[in-house]
mmCIF file of C-alpha atoms in Angstrom:
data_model
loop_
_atom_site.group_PDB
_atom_site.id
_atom_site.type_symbol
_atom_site.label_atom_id
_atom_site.label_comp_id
_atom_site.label_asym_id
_atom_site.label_seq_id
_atom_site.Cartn_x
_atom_site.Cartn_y
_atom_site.Cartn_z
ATOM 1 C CA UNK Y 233 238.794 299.625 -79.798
ATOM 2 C CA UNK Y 234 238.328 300.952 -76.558
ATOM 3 C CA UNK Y 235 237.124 304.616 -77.371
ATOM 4 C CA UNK Y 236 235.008 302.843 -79.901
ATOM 5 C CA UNK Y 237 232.525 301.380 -76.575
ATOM 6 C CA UNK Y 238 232.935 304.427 -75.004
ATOM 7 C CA UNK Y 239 231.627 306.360 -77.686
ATOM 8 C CA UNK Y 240 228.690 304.031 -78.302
ATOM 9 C CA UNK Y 241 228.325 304.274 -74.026
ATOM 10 C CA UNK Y 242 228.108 307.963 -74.602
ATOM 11 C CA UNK Y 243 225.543 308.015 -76.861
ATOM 12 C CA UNK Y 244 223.188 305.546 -75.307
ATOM 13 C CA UNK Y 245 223.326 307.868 -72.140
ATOM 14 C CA UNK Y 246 222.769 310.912 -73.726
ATOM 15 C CA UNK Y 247 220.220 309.288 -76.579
ATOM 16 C CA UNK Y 248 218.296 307.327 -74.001
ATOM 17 C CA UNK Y 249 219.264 308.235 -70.385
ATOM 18 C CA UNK Y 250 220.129 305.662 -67.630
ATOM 19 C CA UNK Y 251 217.126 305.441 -64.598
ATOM 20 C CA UNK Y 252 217.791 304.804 -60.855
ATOM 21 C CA UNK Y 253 216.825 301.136 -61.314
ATOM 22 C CA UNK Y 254 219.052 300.568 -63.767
ATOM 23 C CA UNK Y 255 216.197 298.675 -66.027
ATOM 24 C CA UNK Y 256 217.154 298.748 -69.462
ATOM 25 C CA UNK Y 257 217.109 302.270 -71.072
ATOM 26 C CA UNK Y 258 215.986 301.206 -74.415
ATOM 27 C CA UNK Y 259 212.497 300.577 -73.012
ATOM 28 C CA UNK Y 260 212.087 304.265 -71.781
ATOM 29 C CA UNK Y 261 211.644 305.764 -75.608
ATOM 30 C CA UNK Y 262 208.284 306.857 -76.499
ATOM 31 C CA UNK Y 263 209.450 306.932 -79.973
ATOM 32 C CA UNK Y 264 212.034 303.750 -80.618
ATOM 33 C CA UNK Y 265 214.665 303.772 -82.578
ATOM 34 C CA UNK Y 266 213.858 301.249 -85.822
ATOM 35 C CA UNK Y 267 216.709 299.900 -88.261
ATOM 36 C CA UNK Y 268 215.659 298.441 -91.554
ATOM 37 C CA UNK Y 269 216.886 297.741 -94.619
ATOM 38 C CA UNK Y 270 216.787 300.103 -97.195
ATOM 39 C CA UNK Y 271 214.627 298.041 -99.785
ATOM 40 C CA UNK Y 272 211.791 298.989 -97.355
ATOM 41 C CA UNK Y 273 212.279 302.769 -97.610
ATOM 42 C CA UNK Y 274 208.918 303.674 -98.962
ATOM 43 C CA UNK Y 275 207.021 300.272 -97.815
ATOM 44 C CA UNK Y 276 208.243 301.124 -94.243
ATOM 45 C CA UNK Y 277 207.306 304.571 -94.109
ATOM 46 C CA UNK Y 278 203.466 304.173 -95.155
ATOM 47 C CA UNK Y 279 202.980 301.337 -92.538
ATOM 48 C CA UNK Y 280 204.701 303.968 -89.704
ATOM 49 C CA UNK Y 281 202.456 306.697 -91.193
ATOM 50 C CA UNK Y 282 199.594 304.569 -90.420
ATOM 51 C CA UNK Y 283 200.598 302.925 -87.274
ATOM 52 C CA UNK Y 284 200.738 306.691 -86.115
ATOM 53 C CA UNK Y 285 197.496 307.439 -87.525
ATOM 54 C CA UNK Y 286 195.978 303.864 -85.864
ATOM 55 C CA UNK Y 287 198.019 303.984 -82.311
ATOM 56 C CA UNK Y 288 198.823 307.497 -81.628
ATOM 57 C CA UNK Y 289 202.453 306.421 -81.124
ATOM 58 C CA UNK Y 290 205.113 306.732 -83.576
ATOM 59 C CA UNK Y 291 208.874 304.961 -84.632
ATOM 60 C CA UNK Y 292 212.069 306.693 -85.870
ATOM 61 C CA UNK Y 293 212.873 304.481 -88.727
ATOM 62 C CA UNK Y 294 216.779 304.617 -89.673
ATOM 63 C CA UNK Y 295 217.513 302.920 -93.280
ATOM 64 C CA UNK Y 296 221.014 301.383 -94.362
ATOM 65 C CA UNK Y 297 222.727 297.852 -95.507
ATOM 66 C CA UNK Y 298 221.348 294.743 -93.187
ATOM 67 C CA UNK Y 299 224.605 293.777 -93.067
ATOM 68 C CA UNK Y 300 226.263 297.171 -91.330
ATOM 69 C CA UNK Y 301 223.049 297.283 -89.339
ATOM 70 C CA UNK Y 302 224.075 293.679 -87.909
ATOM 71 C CA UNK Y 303 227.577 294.989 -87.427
ATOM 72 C CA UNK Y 304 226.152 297.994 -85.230
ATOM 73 C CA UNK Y 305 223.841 295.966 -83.282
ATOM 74 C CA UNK Y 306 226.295 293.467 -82.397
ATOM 75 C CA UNK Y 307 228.623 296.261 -80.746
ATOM 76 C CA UNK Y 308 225.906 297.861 -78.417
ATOM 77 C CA UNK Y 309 223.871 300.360 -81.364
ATOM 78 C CA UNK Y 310 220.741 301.530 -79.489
ATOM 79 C CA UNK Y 311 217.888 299.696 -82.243
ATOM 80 C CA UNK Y 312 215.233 298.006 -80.597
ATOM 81 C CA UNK Y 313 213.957 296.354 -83.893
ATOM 82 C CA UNK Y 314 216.270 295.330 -86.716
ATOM 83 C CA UNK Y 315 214.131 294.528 -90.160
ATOM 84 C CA UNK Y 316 216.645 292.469 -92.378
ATOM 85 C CA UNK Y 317 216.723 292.121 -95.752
ATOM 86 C CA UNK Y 318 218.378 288.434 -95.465
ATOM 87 C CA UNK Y 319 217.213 286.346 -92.288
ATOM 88 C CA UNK Y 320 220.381 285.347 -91.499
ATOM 89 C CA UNK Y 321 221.569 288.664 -89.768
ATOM 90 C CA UNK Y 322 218.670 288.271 -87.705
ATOM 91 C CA UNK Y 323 219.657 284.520 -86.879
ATOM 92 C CA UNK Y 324 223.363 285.663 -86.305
ATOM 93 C CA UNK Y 325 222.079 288.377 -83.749
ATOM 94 C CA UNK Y 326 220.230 285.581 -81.772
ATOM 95 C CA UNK Y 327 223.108 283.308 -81.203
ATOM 96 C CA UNK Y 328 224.918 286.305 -80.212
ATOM 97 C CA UNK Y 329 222.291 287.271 -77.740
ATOM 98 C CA UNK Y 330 221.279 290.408 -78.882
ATOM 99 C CA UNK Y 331 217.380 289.517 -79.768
ATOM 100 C CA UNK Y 332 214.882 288.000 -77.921
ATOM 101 C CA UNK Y 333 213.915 285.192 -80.185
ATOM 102 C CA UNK Y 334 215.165 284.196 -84.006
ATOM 103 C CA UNK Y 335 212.044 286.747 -84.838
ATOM 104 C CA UNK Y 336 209.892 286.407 -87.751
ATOM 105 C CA UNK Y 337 209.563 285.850 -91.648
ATOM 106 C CA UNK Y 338 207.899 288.911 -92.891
ATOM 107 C CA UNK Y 339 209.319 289.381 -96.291
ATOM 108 C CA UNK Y 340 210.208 287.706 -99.858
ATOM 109 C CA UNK Y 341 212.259 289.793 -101.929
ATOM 110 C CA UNK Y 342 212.541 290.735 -106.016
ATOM 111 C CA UNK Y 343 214.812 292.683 -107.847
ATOM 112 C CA UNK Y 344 214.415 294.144 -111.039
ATOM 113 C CA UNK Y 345 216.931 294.997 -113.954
ATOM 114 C CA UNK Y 346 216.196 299.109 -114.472
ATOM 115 C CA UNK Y 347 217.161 301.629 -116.949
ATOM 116 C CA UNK Y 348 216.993 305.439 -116.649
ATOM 117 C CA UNK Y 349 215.153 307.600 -118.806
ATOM 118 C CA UNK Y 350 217.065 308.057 -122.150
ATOM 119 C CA UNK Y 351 219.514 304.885 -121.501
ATOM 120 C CA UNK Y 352 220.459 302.832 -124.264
ATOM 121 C CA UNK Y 353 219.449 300.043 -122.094
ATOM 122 C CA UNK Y 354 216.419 298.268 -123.490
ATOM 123 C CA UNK Y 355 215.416 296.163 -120.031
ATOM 124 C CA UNK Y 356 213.484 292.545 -120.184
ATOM 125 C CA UNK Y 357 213.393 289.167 -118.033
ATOM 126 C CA UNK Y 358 215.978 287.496 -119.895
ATOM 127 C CA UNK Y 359 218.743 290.373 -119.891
ATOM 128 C CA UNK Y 360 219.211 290.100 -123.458
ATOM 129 C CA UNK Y 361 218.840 293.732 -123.758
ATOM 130 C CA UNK Y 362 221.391 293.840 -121.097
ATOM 131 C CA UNK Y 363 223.655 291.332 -123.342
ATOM 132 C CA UNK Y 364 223.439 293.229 -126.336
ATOM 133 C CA UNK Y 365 224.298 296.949 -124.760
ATOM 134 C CA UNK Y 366 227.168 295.284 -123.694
ATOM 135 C CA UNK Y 367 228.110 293.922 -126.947
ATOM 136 C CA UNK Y 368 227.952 297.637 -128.082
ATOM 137 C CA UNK Y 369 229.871 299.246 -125.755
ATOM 138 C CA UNK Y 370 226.703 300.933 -124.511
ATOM 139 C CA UNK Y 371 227.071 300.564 -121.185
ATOM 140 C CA UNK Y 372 229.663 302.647 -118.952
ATOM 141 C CA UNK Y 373 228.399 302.115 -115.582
ATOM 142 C CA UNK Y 374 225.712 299.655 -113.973
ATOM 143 C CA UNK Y 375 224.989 299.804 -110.897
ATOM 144 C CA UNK Y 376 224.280 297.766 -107.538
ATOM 145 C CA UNK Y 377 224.442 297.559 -103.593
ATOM 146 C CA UNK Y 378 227.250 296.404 -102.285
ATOM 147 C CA UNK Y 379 227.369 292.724 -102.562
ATOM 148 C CA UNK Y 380 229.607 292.451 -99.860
ATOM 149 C CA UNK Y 381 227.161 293.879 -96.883
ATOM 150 C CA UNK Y 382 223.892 294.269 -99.104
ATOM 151 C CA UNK Y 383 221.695 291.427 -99.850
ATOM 152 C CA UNK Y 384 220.388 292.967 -103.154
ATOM 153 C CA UNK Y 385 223.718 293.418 -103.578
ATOM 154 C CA UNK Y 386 224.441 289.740 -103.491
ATOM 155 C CA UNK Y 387 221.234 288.809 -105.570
ATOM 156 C CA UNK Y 388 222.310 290.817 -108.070
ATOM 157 C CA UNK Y 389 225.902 289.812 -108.306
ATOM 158 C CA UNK Y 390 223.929 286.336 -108.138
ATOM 159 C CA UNK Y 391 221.793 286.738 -111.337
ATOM 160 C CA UNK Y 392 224.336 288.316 -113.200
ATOM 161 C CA UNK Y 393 226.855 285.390 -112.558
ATOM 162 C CA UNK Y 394 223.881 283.387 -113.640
ATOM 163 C CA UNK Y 395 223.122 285.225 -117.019
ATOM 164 C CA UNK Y 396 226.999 284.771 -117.331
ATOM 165 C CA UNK Y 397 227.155 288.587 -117.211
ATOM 166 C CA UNK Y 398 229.606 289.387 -114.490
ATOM 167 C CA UNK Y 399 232.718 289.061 -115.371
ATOM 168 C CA UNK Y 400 231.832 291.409 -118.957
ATOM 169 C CA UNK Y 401 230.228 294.050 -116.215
ATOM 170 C CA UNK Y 402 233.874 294.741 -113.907
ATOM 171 C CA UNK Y 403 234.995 297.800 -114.333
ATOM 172 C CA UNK Y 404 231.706 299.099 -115.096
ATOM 173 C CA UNK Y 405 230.127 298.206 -111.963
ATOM 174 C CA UNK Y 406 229.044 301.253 -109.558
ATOM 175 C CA UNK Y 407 228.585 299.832 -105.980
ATOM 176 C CA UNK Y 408 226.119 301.608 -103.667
ATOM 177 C CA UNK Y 409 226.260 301.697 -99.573
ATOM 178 C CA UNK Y 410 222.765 299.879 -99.665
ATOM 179 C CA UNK Y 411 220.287 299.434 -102.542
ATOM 180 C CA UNK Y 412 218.349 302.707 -102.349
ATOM 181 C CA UNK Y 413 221.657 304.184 -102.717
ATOM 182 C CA UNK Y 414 222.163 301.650 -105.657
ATOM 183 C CA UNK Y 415 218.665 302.842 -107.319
ATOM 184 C CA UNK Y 416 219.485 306.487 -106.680
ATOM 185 C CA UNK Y 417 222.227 305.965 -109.046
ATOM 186 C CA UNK Y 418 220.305 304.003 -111.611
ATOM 187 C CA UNK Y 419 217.552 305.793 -111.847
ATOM 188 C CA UNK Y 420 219.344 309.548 -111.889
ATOM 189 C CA UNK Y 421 221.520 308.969 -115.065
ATOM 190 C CA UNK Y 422 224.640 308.402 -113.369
ATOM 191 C CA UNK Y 423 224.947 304.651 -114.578
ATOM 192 C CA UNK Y 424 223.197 303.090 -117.651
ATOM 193 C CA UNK Y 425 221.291 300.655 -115.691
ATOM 194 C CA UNK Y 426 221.309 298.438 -112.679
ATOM 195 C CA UNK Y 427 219.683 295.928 -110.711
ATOM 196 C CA UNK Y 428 217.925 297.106 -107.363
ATOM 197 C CA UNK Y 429 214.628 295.901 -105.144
ATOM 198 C CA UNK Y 430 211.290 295.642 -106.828
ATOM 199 C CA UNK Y 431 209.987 297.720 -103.765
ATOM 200 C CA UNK Y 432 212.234 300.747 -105.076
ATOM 201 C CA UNK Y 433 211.292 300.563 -108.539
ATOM 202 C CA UNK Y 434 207.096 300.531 -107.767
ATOM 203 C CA UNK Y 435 208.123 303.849 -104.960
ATOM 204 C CA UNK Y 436 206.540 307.168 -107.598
ATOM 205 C CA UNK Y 437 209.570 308.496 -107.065
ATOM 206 C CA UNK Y 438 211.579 305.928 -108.952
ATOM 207 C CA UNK Y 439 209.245 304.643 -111.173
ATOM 208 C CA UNK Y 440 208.857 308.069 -113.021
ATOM 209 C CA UNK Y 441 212.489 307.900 -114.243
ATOM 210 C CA UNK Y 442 212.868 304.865 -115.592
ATOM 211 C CA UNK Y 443 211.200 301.731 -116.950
ATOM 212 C CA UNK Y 444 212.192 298.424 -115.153
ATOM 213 C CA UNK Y 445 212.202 294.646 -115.832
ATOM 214 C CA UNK Y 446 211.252 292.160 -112.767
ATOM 215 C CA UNK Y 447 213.727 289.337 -113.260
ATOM 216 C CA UNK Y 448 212.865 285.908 -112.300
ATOM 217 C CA UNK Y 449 213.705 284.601 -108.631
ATOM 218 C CA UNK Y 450 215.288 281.915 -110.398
ATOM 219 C CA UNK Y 451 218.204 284.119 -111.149
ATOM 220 C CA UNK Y 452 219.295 284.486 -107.368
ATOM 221 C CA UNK Y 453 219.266 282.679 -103.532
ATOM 222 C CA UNK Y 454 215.194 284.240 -102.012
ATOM 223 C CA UNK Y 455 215.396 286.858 -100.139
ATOM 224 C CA UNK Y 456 214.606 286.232 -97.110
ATOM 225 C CA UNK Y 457 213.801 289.245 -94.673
ATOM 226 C CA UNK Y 458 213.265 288.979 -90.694
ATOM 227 C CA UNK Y 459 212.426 290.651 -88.534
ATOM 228 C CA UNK Y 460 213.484 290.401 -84.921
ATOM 229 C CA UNK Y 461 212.948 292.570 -81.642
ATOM 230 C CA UNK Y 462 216.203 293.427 -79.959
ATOM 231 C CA UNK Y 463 216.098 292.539 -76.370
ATOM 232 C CA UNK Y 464 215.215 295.722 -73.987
ATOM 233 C CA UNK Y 465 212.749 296.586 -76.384
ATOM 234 C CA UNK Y 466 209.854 298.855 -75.277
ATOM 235 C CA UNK Y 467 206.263 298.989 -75.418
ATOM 236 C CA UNK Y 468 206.088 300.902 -78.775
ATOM 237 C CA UNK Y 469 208.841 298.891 -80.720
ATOM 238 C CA UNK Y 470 206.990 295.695 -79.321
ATOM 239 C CA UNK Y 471 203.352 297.319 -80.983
ATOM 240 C CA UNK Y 472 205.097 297.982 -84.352
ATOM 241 C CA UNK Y 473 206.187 294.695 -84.448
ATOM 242 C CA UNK Y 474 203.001 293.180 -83.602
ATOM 243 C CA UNK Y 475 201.549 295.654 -86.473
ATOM 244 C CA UNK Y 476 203.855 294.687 -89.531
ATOM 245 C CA UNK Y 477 202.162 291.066 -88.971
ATOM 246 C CA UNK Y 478 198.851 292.577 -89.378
ATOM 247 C CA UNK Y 479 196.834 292.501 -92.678
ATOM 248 C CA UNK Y 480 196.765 296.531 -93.105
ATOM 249 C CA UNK Y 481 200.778 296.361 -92.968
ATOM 250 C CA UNK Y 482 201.066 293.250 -95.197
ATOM 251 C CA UNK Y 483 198.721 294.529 -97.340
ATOM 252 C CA UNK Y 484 201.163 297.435 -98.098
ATOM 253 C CA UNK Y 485 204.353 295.013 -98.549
ATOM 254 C CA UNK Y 486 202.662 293.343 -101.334
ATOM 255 C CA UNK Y 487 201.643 296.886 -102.794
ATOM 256 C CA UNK Y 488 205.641 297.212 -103.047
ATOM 257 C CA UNK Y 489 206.054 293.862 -104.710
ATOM 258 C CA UNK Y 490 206.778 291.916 -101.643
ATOM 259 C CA UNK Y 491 205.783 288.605 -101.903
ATOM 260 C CA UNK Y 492 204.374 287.129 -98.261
ATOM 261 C CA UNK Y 493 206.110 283.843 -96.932
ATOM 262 C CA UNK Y 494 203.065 281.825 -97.558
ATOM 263 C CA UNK Y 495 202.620 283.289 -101.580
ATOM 264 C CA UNK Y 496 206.378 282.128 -101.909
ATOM 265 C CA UNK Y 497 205.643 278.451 -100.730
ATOM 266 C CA UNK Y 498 202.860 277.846 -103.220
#
């Protein structure tokens, strides 16, 4: 455990550097270091594009699993900004004292049922399509995130329990690191289908391969995504932060089929 600290000690040094005052290195990056969930791949990456384009300053966005992005936070990981896909990372990082505050709601989730080109799949709300592929011994492989570190991985394994699904599905189930791992494998042929984030399925690069189903929120707990500002955070991190709660950046979630806190309460 030991050469584990010392390894993350390394790499803070060398990564960040350590001043004379000994004031926290994380605020000394002109270009922080950003960790968000992978649902937010293509969302992410057009607000940062703009941000640039608006501030001059830019953000080194690093996509994975919220819940391995927790894990590296809580033992030291140089982030200053962690965007979650389920809010309670973000809460479990503030009791822990990693974050300045319990940070803020930016995000509702979806997740759609999605079949590659040429699947037998035949994708709709209900699953039925789903229900009868699986009568047929048409599906080999299906895939999702991870349910046990993803949160579209649990919201999937959630629906499916609910459309009474998930049992019929082990042994056919192909678990990705995070869900844009999960989609890659959907959408390339590899599996027959699977259930990934909305946001993926709008991206060009997805869409073109595929045809998709939204399935109803019903199915699965909300998805819940905060965001929260490690503490040490610099001047930069603390800008982007301020910017994803502007209406240019929000404007862009929704484009991805992200539903804003106050849509979800109506």
């Amino acid at each position: 455990m030991k050469y584990k600290y010392l390894f993350l000690l390394i790499y803070f040094i060398s990564l960040f550097g350590v001043n004379a005052s000994g004031r926290n290195a994380l605020a000394q990056t002109d270009n922080p270091p950003i960790a968000a969930a992978s649902d937010l791949k293509f969302a992410l990456e057009d607000i940062a594009a703009r941000f640039r384009g608006d501030t001059n300053k830019d953000v080194r966005l690093s996509f994975g699993s919220s819940g391995n992005y927790f894990r590296q936070i809580a033992e030291g990981a140089p982030f200053q900004m962690f965007l979650s896909a389920d809010e309670g990372f973000a809460f479990r990082l503030h009791q822990a004292g990693k974050t300045e505050d319990r940070g803020v709601l930016y995000a509702i989730g979806r997740i759609v049922l999605f079949a590659p080109t040429g699947s037998p799949l035949n994708v709709d709300a209900k699953a039925e399509g789903l229900k009868a592929a699986l009568a047929g011994n048409r599906i080999r492989r299906f895939a999702i995130a991870n349910p046990e570190h993803a949160p579209y991985g649990r919201a999937a394994e959630e629906a499916l329990r609910k459309l009474g699904l998930w049992d019929e599905l082990q042994g056919k189930l192909v678990l990705g690191e995070n869900v844009s791992q999960a989609a890659q494998f959907a959408s390339s042929g590899s599996a027959q289908g699977g259930i990934f984030a909305y946001s993926l399925a709008l991206s060009p690069n997805v869409a073109k391969l595929g045809r998709y189903s939204l399935l109803p929120a019903e199915l699965h707990k909300p998805l819940r995504q905060q965001m929260v500002l490690v503490k040490g955070a610099g001047e930069t991190a603390r800008e982007f932060y301020a910017y994803l709660q502007q209406p240019a950046a929000r404007k862009i979630l929704t484009q991805y089929g992200f539903e804003l806190p106050e849509e979800s309460a109506k």
